[in-house]
Coordinates of C-alpha atoms (C1' of nucleotides) in Angstrom, one line a residue:
Chain A
X1 CA 18.6 20.7 24.6
X2 CA 16.0 18.2 24.7
X3 CA 14.5 17.3 21.4
X4 CA 10.7 18.1 21.3
X5 CA 8.9 15.2 22.6
X6 CA 6.6 14.2 19.8
X7 CA 3.7 12.0 21.0
X8 CA 1.9 10.0 18.2
X9 CA -0.6 7.4 18.3
X10 CA -2.2 4.8 16.2
X11 CA -5.8 4.2 17.2
X12 CA -7.5 1.4 15.4
X13 CA -10.8 0.1 16.3
X14 CA -10.9 -3.8 16.9
X15 CA -13.7 -4.6 14.4
X16 CA -12.0 -6.4 11.6
X17 CA -8.4 -7.4 10.6
X18 CA -5.5 -5.1 10.5
X19 CA -6.1 -3.5 7.0
X20 CA -3.1 -2.5 4.7
X21 CA -4.5 1.2 5.1
X22 CA -4.3 1.0 8.8
X23 CA -0.9 -0.8 8.7
X24 CA 0.3 2.2 6.5
X25 CA -1.0 4.8 8.9
X26 CA 0.8 2.9 11.7
X27 CA 3.9 2.8 9.6
X28 CA 3.9 6.7 9.2
X29 CA 3.2 7.4 12.5
X30 CA 5.9 4.8 13.5
X31 CA 8.5 6.6 11.1
X32 CA 7.8 10.2 12.3
X33 CA 8.7 9.0 15.7
X34 CA 11.8 7.3 14.6
X35 CA 13.0 9.9 12.8
X36 CA 12.1 12.9 14.9
X37 CA 12.2 11.5 18.3
X38 CA 9.3 10.8 20.7
X39 CA 6.7 8.0 21.6
X40 CA 4.7 6.0 19.2
X41 CA 1.6 5.1 21.4
X42 CA -1.1 2.4 20.5
X43 CA -4.7 2.7 21.6
X44 CA -7.4 0.2 20.7
X45 CA -10.9 2.1 20.2
X46 CA -13.0 -0.5 21.5
X47 CA -16.1 1.7 22.6
X48 CA -18.2 -0.1 20.0
X49 CA -18.9 -3.1 22.1
X50 CA -21.2 -4.6 19.5
X51 CA -18.5 -4.8 16.9
X52 CA -15.3 -4.9 18.8
X53 CA -13.8 -8.4 19.2
X54 CA -10.9 -9.9 20.9
X55 CA -9.9 -11.7 17.8
X56 CA -9.6 -8.4 16.0
X57 CA -7.5 -6.9 18.8
X58 CA -5.2 -10.1 18.5
X59 CA -4.9 -9.4 14.7
X60 CA -3.8 -5.8 15.3
X61 CA -1.1 -7.1 17.6
X62 CA -0.1 -10.0 15.2
X63 CA -0.1 -7.6 12.3
X64 CA 1.9 -5.0 14.0
X65 CA 4.2 -7.5 15.5
X66 CA 4.9 -9.0 12.0
X67 CA 5.8 -5.7 10.7
X68 CA 7.9 -5.0 13.5
X69 CA 6.0 -1.8 14.3
X70 CA 6.7 -1.8 18.0
X71 CA 4.8 0.8 20.1
X72 CA 6.0 2.5 23.2
X73 CA 4.5 1.8 26.6
X74 CA 1.4 0.2 27.6
X75 CA -1.5 -0.3 25.1
X76 CA -4.4 2.0 25.9
X77 CA -8.0 0.5 25.7
X78 CA -10.3 3.4 25.0
X79 CA -13.2 1.3 26.7
X80 CA -11.1 1.5 29.9
X81 CA -11.5 5.4 30.0
X82 CA -15.4 5.7 30.0
X83 CA -15.3 7.4 33.3
X84 CA -13.1 10.3 32.0
X85 CA -15.1 10.5 28.9
X86 CA -18.3 11.1 30.9
X87 CA -16.5 13.4 33.2
X88 CA -15.5 15.4 30.3
X89 CA -18.9 15.5 28.6
X90 CA -20.2 16.7 32.1
X91 CA -17.7 19.4 32.1
X92 CA -18.9 20.7 28.9
X93 CA -22.4 20.6 30.1
X94 CA -21.2 22.7 33.3
X95 CA -19.1 25.4 31.4
X96 CA -22.1 25.7 28.9
X97 CA -20.7 24.5 25.7
X98 CA -23.1 21.6 25.6
X99 CA -26.7 20.9 26.5
X100 CA -29.0 18.1 27.0
X101 CA -31.2 17.0 24.2
X102 CA -34.3 14.9 24.8
X103 CA -35.1 14.0 21.4
X104 CA -35.5 10.6 20.7
X105 CA -33.8 8.6 17.9
X106 CA -37.2 7.9 16.4
X107 CA -38.2 11.6 16.3
X108 CA -34.8 12.4 14.7
X109 CA -35.1 9.7 12.2
X110 CA -38.5 11.0 11.1
X111 CA -37.1 14.6 10.9
X112 CA -34.1 13.3 9.0
X113 CA -36.4 11.5 6.5
X114 CA -38.5 14.4 6.3
X115 CA -35.8 16.7 5.1
X116 CA -34.4 14.1 2.8
X117 CA -37.8 13.9 1.1
X118 CA -37.5 17.6 0.3
X119 CA -34.0 17.2 -0.8
X120 CA -32.7 19.4 2.2
X121 CA -29.7 19.0 4.3
X122 CA -30.7 17.8 7.7
X123 CA -29.1 19.4 10.6
X124 CA -30.4 19.2 14.2
X125 CA -32.6 22.3 14.8
X126 CA -31.4 22.8 18.3
X127 CA -35.0 22.8 19.7
X128 CA -33.8 21.3 22.9
X129 CA -31.1 24.1 23.4
X130 CA -34.2 26.4 23.6
X131 CA -35.6 24.6 26.7
X132 CA -35.9 26.8 29.7
X133 CA -34.4 25.5 32.9
X134 CA -37.9 24.8 34.6
X135 CA -38.6 22.6 31.5
X136 CA -35.5 20.9 31.7
X137 CA -35.7 20.4 35.6
X138 CA -39.2 18.8 35.0
X139 CA -37.9 16.5 32.2
X140 CA -35.0 15.4 34.4
X141 CA -37.3 14.8 37.3
X142 CA -39.5 12.6 35.2
X143 CA -36.3 10.6 34.4
X144 CA -36.4 11.3 30.7
X145 CA -33.4 10.1 28.8
X146 CA -31.2 12.5 27.3
X147 CA -28.0 12.8 25.2
X148 CA -25.4 15.6 25.7
X149 CA -25.1 17.7 22.5
X150 CA -22.2 20.0 21.8
X151 CA -23.4 23.5 20.8
X152 CA -21.4 24.5 17.9
X153 CA -20.5 28.1 17.9
X154 CA -20.6 30.7 15.1
X155 CA -17.6 31.3 13.0
X156 CA -15.5 28.8 11.1
X157 CA -12.9 26.2 12.3
X158 CA -9.6 25.6 10.4
X159 CA -6.3 24.2 11.0
X160 CA -3.1 23.7 9.2
X161 CA -2.7 20.3 8.0
X162 CA 0.8 18.6 7.7
X163 CA -0.4 17.3 4.4
X164 CA -3.2 19.5 3.1
X165 CA -2.0 22.9 4.5
X166 CA -4.9 24.9 5.4
X167 CA -8.3 23.3 5.8
X168 CA -11.5 25.3 6.8
X169 CA -15.1 24.4 7.8
X170 CA -17.6 26.9 8.3
X171 CA -19.4 26.1 11.5
X172 CA -22.8 26.6 10.2
X173 CA -22.3 23.4 8.4
X174 CA -21.5 21.6 11.3
X175 CA -24.5 20.4 13.5
X176 CA -24.7 20.3 17.1
X177 CA -23.3 16.7 17.4
X178 CA -23.8 14.3 20.2
X179 CA -20.9 13.7 22.6
X180 CA -22.6 11.4 25.2
X181 CA -25.4 9.0 24.6
X182 CA -28.5 8.3 26.6
X183 CA -26.6 5.4 28.4
X184 CA -23.9 7.7 29.2
X185 CA -21.4 6.3 26.9
X186 CA -19.2 8.6 24.8
X187 CA -19.4 9.1 21.1
X188 CA -16.4 8.7 19.1
X189 CA -15.2 12.3 18.6
X190 CA -15.4 13.0 22.5
X191 CA -13.7 9.7 23.3
X192 CA -10.8 10.4 20.9
X193 CA -10.3 14.1 22.3
X194 CA -10.5 13.1 25.8
X195 CA -8.0 10.3 25.2
X196 CA -5.6 12.3 22.9
X197 CA -5.6 15.0 25.6
X198 CA -4.9 12.5 28.5
X199 CA -2.1 10.9 26.2
X200 CA -0.8 14.2 25.7
X201 CA -0.7 13.5 21.9
X202 CA 1.1 16.1 19.9
X203 CA 0.5 15.1 16.4
X204 CA -2.7 13.2 15.3
X205 CA -1.8 11.4 12.1
X206 CA -4.5 9.4 10.5
X207 CA -6.6 8.5 7.4
X208 CA -8.2 11.5 5.6
X209 CA -11.6 9.9 6.0
X210 CA -11.5 11.8 9.4
X211 CA -11.0 15.4 7.9
X212 CA -14.7 16.0 8.5
X213 CA -14.1 14.9 12.3
X214 CA -11.3 17.2 12.9
X215 CA -13.4 20.5 13.0
X216 CA -15.5 18.8 15.7
X217 CA -12.7 17.8 17.6
X218 CA -10.9 21.0 17.4
X219 CA -14.1 22.6 18.9
X220 CA -14.0 20.0 21.7
X221 CA -10.4 20.9 22.6
X222 CA -11.2 24.4 22.7
X223 CA -14.5 23.9 24.8
X224 CA -12.3 21.8 27.1
X225 CA -9.6 24.6 27.4
X226 CA -6.8 22.5 25.9
X227 CA -3.9 23.1 23.5
X228 CA -4.6 21.7 20.0
X229 CA -2.3 18.9 18.7
X230 CA -1.1 19.3 15.2
X231 CA -3.0 17.1 12.5
X232 CA -1.8 15.3 9.6
X233 CA -4.5 13.5 7.2
X234 CA -3.1 10.7 5.3
X235 CA -4.8 9.8 1.8
X236 CA -6.7 6.5 1.4
X237 CA -5.7 3.4 -0.3
X238 CA -8.0 2.1 -3.0
X239 CA -8.4 -1.0 -5.0
X240 CA -7.4 -1.5 -8.5
X241 CA -10.8 -0.1 -9.6
X242 CA -10.4 3.0 -7.8
X243 CA -12.8 2.3 -5.1
X244 CA -12.0 2.0 -1.3
X245 CA -10.2 -1.1 -0.5
X246 CA -12.5 -3.9 0.5
X247 CA -12.9 -7.6 0.7
X248 CA -13.7 -8.2 -3.0
X249 CA -10.3 -6.7 -3.9
X250 CA -9.0 -9.9 -2.5
X251 CA -6.3 -9.8 0.2
X252 CA -6.7 -6.6 2.2
X253 CA -5.5 -8.0 5.8
X254 CA -1.9 -7.6 6.6
X255 CA -2.3 -11.3 7.9
X256 CA -3.2 -12.4 4.4
X257 CA 0.1 -11.1 2.9
X258 CA 1.8 -12.8 5.9
X259 CA 0.4 -16.1 4.7
X260 CA 0.9 -15.6 1.0
X261 CA 4.5 -15.6 1.5
X262 CA 5.4 -11.7 1.7
X263 CA 8.3 -10.5 3.7
X264 CA 7.4 -7.9 6.3
X265 CA 10.2 -5.5 5.2
X266 CA 8.8 -5.6 1.5
X267 CA 5.5 -5.0 2.7
X268 CA 6.6 -1.9 4.7
X269 CA 8.7 -0.7 2.0
X270 CA 5.9 -1.1 -0.6
X271 CA 3.3 0.6 1.8
X272 CA 5.8 3.4 2.5
X273 CA 5.8 4.1 -1.4
X274 CA 2.0 4.5 -1.3
X275 CA 1.5 8.0 -0.4
X276 CA 5.0 9.0 0.2
X277 CA 8.0 9.3 -1.9
X278 CA 11.7 10.0 -0.7
X279 CA 12.4 11.6 -4.3
X280 CA 15.5 11.0 -6.1
X281 CA 14.0 7.8 -7.6
X282 CA 14.7 5.8 -4.6
X283 CA 12.4 2.8 -4.1
X284 CA 14.0 0.0 -2.4
X285 CA 15.2 1.1 1.0
X286 CA 16.4 -0.6 4.3
X287 CA 14.4 0.4 7.4
X288 CA 17.1 2.6 8.5
X289 CA 17.1 4.4 5.1
X290 CA 13.5 4.8 5.3
X291 CA 13.7 6.4 8.6
X292 CA 16.7 8.5 7.5
X293 CA 14.6 9.8 4.5
X294 CA 11.3 10.1 6.0
X295 CA 9.8 13.6 5.6
X296 CA 6.3 14.5 6.2
X297 CA 6.6 17.2 3.3
X298 CA 6.9 14.3 0.9
X299 CA 3.6 12.9 1.8
X300 CA 1.0 12.7 -0.9
X301 CA -2.4 14.2 -1.0
X302 CA -4.0 11.8 -3.5
X303 CA -5.4 8.4 -2.6
X304 CA -3.1 5.5 -4.0
X305 CA -4.2 2.4 -5.7
X306 CA -2.9 -0.8 -4.1
X307 CA -1.0 -2.8 -6.9
X308 CA -0.3 -6.3 -5.7
X309 CA 1.9 -6.7 -8.7
X310 CA 4.4 -4.1 -7.4
X311 CA 4.3 -5.5 -4.1
X312 CA 5.3 -8.9 -5.6
X313 CA 8.1 -7.3 -7.4
X314 CA 9.1 -5.4 -4.2
X315 CA 9.0 -8.9 -2.3
X316 CA 11.3 -10.3 -5.1
X317 CA 13.7 -7.6 -4.5
X318 CA 14.0 -8.3 -0.8
X319 CA 14.1 -12.1 -1.3
X320 CA 17.1 -11.4 -3.4
X321 CA 18.6 -9.1 -1.2
X322 CA 18.1 -11.2 1.9
X323 CA 20.9 -13.6 2.9
X324 CA 19.7 -17.0 2.5
X325 CA 20.6 -17.8 6.1
X326 CA 18.4 -15.1 7.3
X327 CA 15.5 -16.5 5.0
X328 CA 15.8 -19.7 6.8
X329 CA 13.8 -18.9 9.9
X330 CA 10.8 -17.5 7.7
X331 CA 11.0 -20.4 5.1
X332 CA 11.1 -23.3 7.6
X333 CA 7.6 -22.7 9.0
X334 CA 6.2 -22.5 5.5
X335 CA 8.1 -25.9 4.6
X336 CA 6.4 -27.5 7.6
X337 CA 3.1 -26.2 6.5
X338 CA 3.6 -27.5 3.1
X339 CA 4.5 -31.0 4.4
X340 CA 7.9 -31.1 2.9
X341 CA 10.1 -31.1 6.0
X342 CA 10.1 -30.1 9.7
X343 CA 12.3 -27.3 11.1
X344 CA 14.2 -30.0 13.0
X345 CA 14.8 -32.0 9.7
X346 CA 15.7 -28.9 7.9
X347 CA 18.1 -27.6 10.8
X348 CA 19.8 -31.1 10.6
X349 CA 21.0 -30.2 7.0
X350 CA 21.0 -26.6 7.4
X351 CA 23.9 -26.0 5.3
X352 CA 22.5 -27.8 2.4
X353 CA 19.1 -26.0 2.7
X354 CA 20.6 -22.6 2.8
X355 CA 22.5 -23.4 -0.4
X356 CA 19.2 -24.6 -2.1
X357 CA 17.6 -21.3 -0.7
X358 CA 20.4 -19.3 -2.4
X359 CA 19.6 -21.0 -5.7
X360 CA 15.9 -20.5 -5.4
X361 CA 15.4 -17.0 -4.1
X362 CA 16.5 -15.2 -6.9
X363 CA 13.8 -16.7 -9.1
X364 CA 11.0 -16.4 -6.6
X365 CA 8.8 -13.4 -5.8
X366 CA 7.1 -14.9 -2.4
X367 CA 8.0 -17.3 0.0
X368 CA 5.3 -19.4 -1.6
X369 CA 7.5 -19.6 -4.7
X370 CA 10.3 -20.9 -2.9
X371 CA 8.4 -23.6 -1.4
X372 CA 7.0 -24.8 -4.8
X373 CA 10.4 -24.5 -6.4
X374 CA 11.8 -26.6 -3.4
X375 CA 9.4 -29.3 -3.6
X376 CA 11.3 -31.7 -5.9
X377 CA 14.4 -31.7 -3.6
X378 CA 12.2 -33.1 -0.8
X379 CA 10.1 -35.7 -2.5
X380 CA 11.2 -39.3 -3.1
X381 CA 9.0 -39.7 -6.1
X382 CA 8.6 -36.6 -8.4
X383 CA 5.6 -35.8 -10.6
X384 CA 6.3 -34.7 -14.1
X385 CA 4.8 -31.5 -15.4
X386 CA 2.7 -32.3 -18.5
X387 CA 3.9 -29.3 -20.3
X388 CA 7.5 -30.0 -19.4
X389 CA 7.0 -33.6 -20.7
X390 CA 5.2 -32.3 -23.9
X391 CA 8.0 -29.7 -24.6
X392 CA 11.1 -31.6 -23.6
X393 CA 10.4 -35.2 -23.9
X394 CA 8.6 -35.3 -27.5
X395 CA 10.4 -38.2 -28.9
X396 CA 10.0 -40.7 -25.7
X397 CA 12.1 -43.6 -26.9
X398 CA 14.9 -41.3 -28.1
X399 CA 14.7 -39.3 -24.9
X400 CA 14.8 -42.6 -22.9
X401 CA 18.1 -43.5 -24.6
X402 CA 19.4 -40.1 -24.4
X403 CA 19.0 -40.2 -20.8
X404 CA 20.7 -43.4 -20.4
X405 CA 23.7 -42.1 -22.1
X406 CA 23.5 -39.0 -19.6
X407 CA 23.1 -41.3 -16.7
X408 CA 26.2 -43.3 -17.9
X409 CA 28.4 -40.4 -18.2
X410 CA 27.3 -38.9 -14.6
X411 CA 27.8 -42.4 -13.3
X412 CA 31.4 -42.5 -14.6
X413 CA 32.3 -39.4 -12.8
X414 CA 35.0 -39.6 -10.1
X415 CA 34.1 -36.4 -8.4
X416 CA 30.3 -35.0 -8.0
X417 CA 31.0 -31.5 -9.1
X418 CA 29.7 -29.0 -11.7
X419 CA 32.9 -28.7 -13.7
X420 CA 33.5 -32.3 -14.0
X421 CA 29.8 -32.6 -14.8
X422 CA 29.8 -30.0 -17.3
X423 CA 32.8 -31.2 -19.1
X424 CA 31.3 -34.9 -19.2
X425 CA 27.9 -33.7 -20.5
X426 CA 29.2 -31.2 -23.0
X427 CA 31.4 -33.9 -24.4
X428 CA 28.5 -36.2 -24.6
X429 CA 26.5 -33.7 -26.5
X430 CA 29.3 -33.5 -28.9
X431 CA 29.2 -37.3 -29.3
X432 CA 25.6 -37.3 -30.0
X433 CA 26.0 -34.8 -32.6
X434 CA 24.4 -31.8 -30.6
X435 CA 27.4 -29.8 -31.1
X436 CA 27.3 -26.6 -29.2
X437 CA 23.8 -27.1 -28.3
X438 CA 24.2 -29.0 -25.0
X439 CA 20.8 -27.6 -24.1
X440 CA 19.1 -30.4 -26.1
X441 CA 20.8 -32.5 -23.3
X442 CA 20.2 -30.4 -20.4
X443 CA 16.4 -29.8 -20.8
X444 CA 15.4 -33.4 -20.9
X445 CA 17.7 -34.0 -17.9
X446 CA 16.1 -31.0 -16.1
X447 CA 12.8 -32.5 -16.5
X448 CA 14.0 -36.0 -15.4
X449 CA 15.6 -34.5 -12.3
X450 CA 12.9 -31.9 -11.2
X451 CA 9.7 -32.9 -13.3
X452 CA 9.8 -29.2 -14.4
X453 CA 10.7 -27.1 -17.4
X454 CA 12.5 -24.4 -15.2
X455 CA 14.9 -24.7 -12.4
X456 CA 18.2 -23.5 -11.3
X457 CA 21.3 -24.2 -13.4
X458 CA 21.3 -27.8 -14.4
X459 CA 24.7 -28.5 -12.3
X460 CA 23.4 -26.8 -9.4
X461 CA 20.5 -29.2 -9.4
X462 CA 22.7 -32.0 -9.7
X463 CA 24.8 -31.3 -6.8
X464 CA 21.7 -30.2 -4.7
X465 CA 20.1 -33.7 -5.3
X466 CA 23.4 -35.6 -4.9
X467 CA 24.9 -38.4 -6.8
X468 CA 22.5 -41.1 -5.6
X469 CA 19.3 -39.4 -6.0
X470 CA 20.3 -37.8 -9.3
X471 CA 21.1 -41.2 -10.8
X472 CA 18.0 -42.9 -9.4
X473 CA 15.8 -40.1 -11.0
X474 CA 17.4 -40.7 -14.2
X475 CA 16.6 -44.3 -13.8
X476 CA 13.1 -43.5 -12.9
X477 CA 12.6 -41.2 -15.8
X478 CA 13.9 -43.8 -18.3
X479 CA 11.5 -46.3 -16.9
X480 CA 8.7 -44.1 -16.9
X481 CA 9.5 -43.1 -20.7
X482 CA 9.6 -46.6 -21.6
X483 CA 6.5 -47.7 -19.9
X484 CA 4.1 -44.9 -20.7
X485 CA 4.1 -44.8 -24.6
Chain B
rG1 C1' -28.5 17.0 -1.9
rG2 C1' -24.8 19.7 1.7
rC3 C1' -19.9 20.1 3.1
rG4 C1' -14.9 18.6 2.7
rG5 C1' -10.7 16.6 -0.2
rU6 C1' -8.1 15.4 -4.7
rA7 C1' -6.5 15.7 -10.0
rU8 C1' 1.2 14.2 -14.1
rC9 C1' 2.0 7.4 -18.2
rG10 C1' -2.9 1.6 -17.1
rU11 C1' -0.5 1.9 -11.6
rC12 C1' 3.1 4.0 -7.8
rU13 C1' 5.6 8.4 -8.2
rA14 C1' 9.6 12.9 -9.5
rG15 C1' 8.4 17.8 -10.4
rG16 C1' 7.3 23.2 -6.3
rG17 C1' 7.6 29.5 -13.1
rG18 C1' 12.3 28.8 -17.4
rA19 C1' 17.0 22.7 -16.2
rC20 C1' 10.6 19.3 -19.4
rU21 C1' 11.4 17.4 -26.6
rA22 C1' 8.0 15.8 -18.3
rG23 C1' 12.3 11.6 -15.2
rG24 C1' 12.2 6.7 -12.3
rA25 C1' 9.4 2.4 -10.9
rC26 C1' 5.7 -1.6 -11.6
rA27 C1' 3.1 -3.8 -15.6
rC28 C1' 3.3 -4.6 -21.2
rG29 C1' 6.6 -5.6 -26.0
rG30 C1' 11.5 -6.1 -28.4
rC31 C1' 16.9 -7.1 -27.8
rC32 C1' 21.3 -8.8 -25.2
rC33 C1' 23.0 -12.7 -21.7
rU34 C1' 21.9 -18.1 -21.5
rC35 C1' 21.1 -25.1 -20.4
rU36 C1' 15.6 -23.5 -18.7
rC37 C1' 13.4 -20.1 -15.4
rA38 C1' 14.5 -15.8 -13.1
rA39 C1' 17.8 -11.9 -11.8
rG40 C1' 20.8 -8.2 -14.7
rG41 C1' 21.5 -4.9 -19.0
rC42 C1' 19.7 -2.2 -23.1
rU43 C1' 15.3 -0.4 -25.5
rG44 C1' 10.1 0.7 -27.1
rG45 C1' 5.1 2.5 -26.4
rA46 C1' 2.6 5.2 -22.6
rA47 C1' 0.6 11.2 -18.7
rC48 C1' 0.5 17.0 -17.1
rA49 C1' -8.5 16.2 -16.7
rC50 C1' -10.8 20.7 -19.2
rG51 C1' -11.4 26.0 -19.7
rG52 C1' -10.0 30.9 -18.3
rG53 C1' -6.6 33.9 -16.0
rU54 C1' -1.4 35.9 -13.8
rU55 C1' 3.4 36.1 -16.2
rC56 C1' 8.3 37.5 -21.0
rG57 C1' 7.4 32.3 -19.8
rA58 C1' 3.4 27.7 -16.9
rA59 C1' 2.8 20.5 -15.1
rU60 C1' 4.2 24.1 -11.3
rC61 C1' 0.4 30.3 -9.0
rC62 C1' -5.4 31.8 -9.0
rC63 C1' -10.4 31.2 -10.5
rG64 C1' -14.2 28.1 -12.7
rU65 C1' -15.9 23.5 -14.9
rU66 C1' -15.8 18.3 -14.8
rA67 C1' -14.7 13.7 -12.6
rC68 C1' -13.5 10.7 -8.6
rC69 C1' -13.2 9.9 -3.3
rG70 C1' -14.6 10.9 1.9
rC71 C1' -18.1 12.4 5.6
rU72 C1' -23.1 13.6 6.2
rA73 C1' -25.4 7.7 12.7
rC74 C1' -27.1 8.0 20.2
rC75 C1' -20.5 3.6 14.2
rA76 C1' -15.4 4.3 14.7

RNA sequence: GGCGGUAUCGUCUAGGGGACUAGGACACGGCCCUCUCAAGGCUGGAACACGGGUUCGAAUCCCGUUACCGCUACCA
């Protein structure tokens, strides 16, 4: 009772970075395989030599690696299959489903322009298909360059799409497309079909910008005498303005989000919700749940708009849900990049740092937020945020005096622990006539300790800073308040 | 222009003839909690593109219109 062996592939062209749209396509392919069994293959479509770069290929590996979307088996480089592509094109010529076309690009461009001028739809007029064999032989003998064109048959081409149900194209609207260039290299549609056949792909799941390629590819499968795979066309991802996601929408590469401090799990979860819903109001899922719940029937037909705000929210959820100890590995490199501490230094006081992470992660949405908030705990001298000073240190002489009292109360403590601190400080607030409003004490203290108006609970801050540093920061704040009038 | 696709709150979506005075989430506002900021809880405003059918009954089915998107290369 072997499960049907699904074979899916993600086939990006290495001409830019791994886009969030591409990442989502990869994710759905991956989810399908994890859910229903089979193989998730990776094919780099590098036949456009002019635009393909090694750097882009690296970006694809890095992006997929960061997201944890591991593919099965060896990577296939389309450029390595040129001979087979050519052989398939020649097979088409042999079995009469394609013909040689001697029209030059210049001629074609001219005719296209002429058609556009009269507002007509341009379609290749098949003139080279009407050449008789003697003429063809003569041109061949004269070494005239030619392309191989596929002869689109009569009728209509349709398929049952996994997300769109039935889609049909009248063949009369499809022109006799080129499959092999004059230099003998294959055109996209041929290369894809040749490779998908060779890789025994059973389900082609890709962006719906490929819908109009699909009838051509189906025609190619038939002409090559091969069984069709299934097709699933995923909706596009658009920017906030409803247009196709592009550079001017800001961060669109997966790597951008990695560097912005987004967790891969959050990215995946967010992407999964763009164009798919598990139903039942489920949103935040573990990877296992996502696999368990994945169902192509829940795939959306409509393009989705990428909302960075919701991604951040999702990331906040993940930050909150991830144990601080696990976060360590992701935060440590960012700490080093920010110049706050090296991973070695952090490791030396791992327990302390994990405790700090526990306090910070709940109020952060990105790793960058965590780093920002962690800063006061790593600097010898802190900066006072002007807004915080303005708000909490209004009356500077009085604040200085207040902080001296606070310092004395804290310095008098036997043990440096929250309960004792709270008791002492609340008693002090009482003595100073603040009554229940101990916040009047805590807030100026917070600024003295962190330089900021917002932080974790004040006793947690005191504990994380430790006795000596807390007291010296109070001294520094008092000095600062007295000097700068 | 031609062909194809799509159409539920600002955004992501639930919904697959009656359960819909249309549910959840993000964002926005209010309240609670509270030493601040978050988190959390409660709460408010906010949508079935339009027009025809089909039906006892349409967000759900059909047709048309409109809008938007994609393709229209010897790019992928």
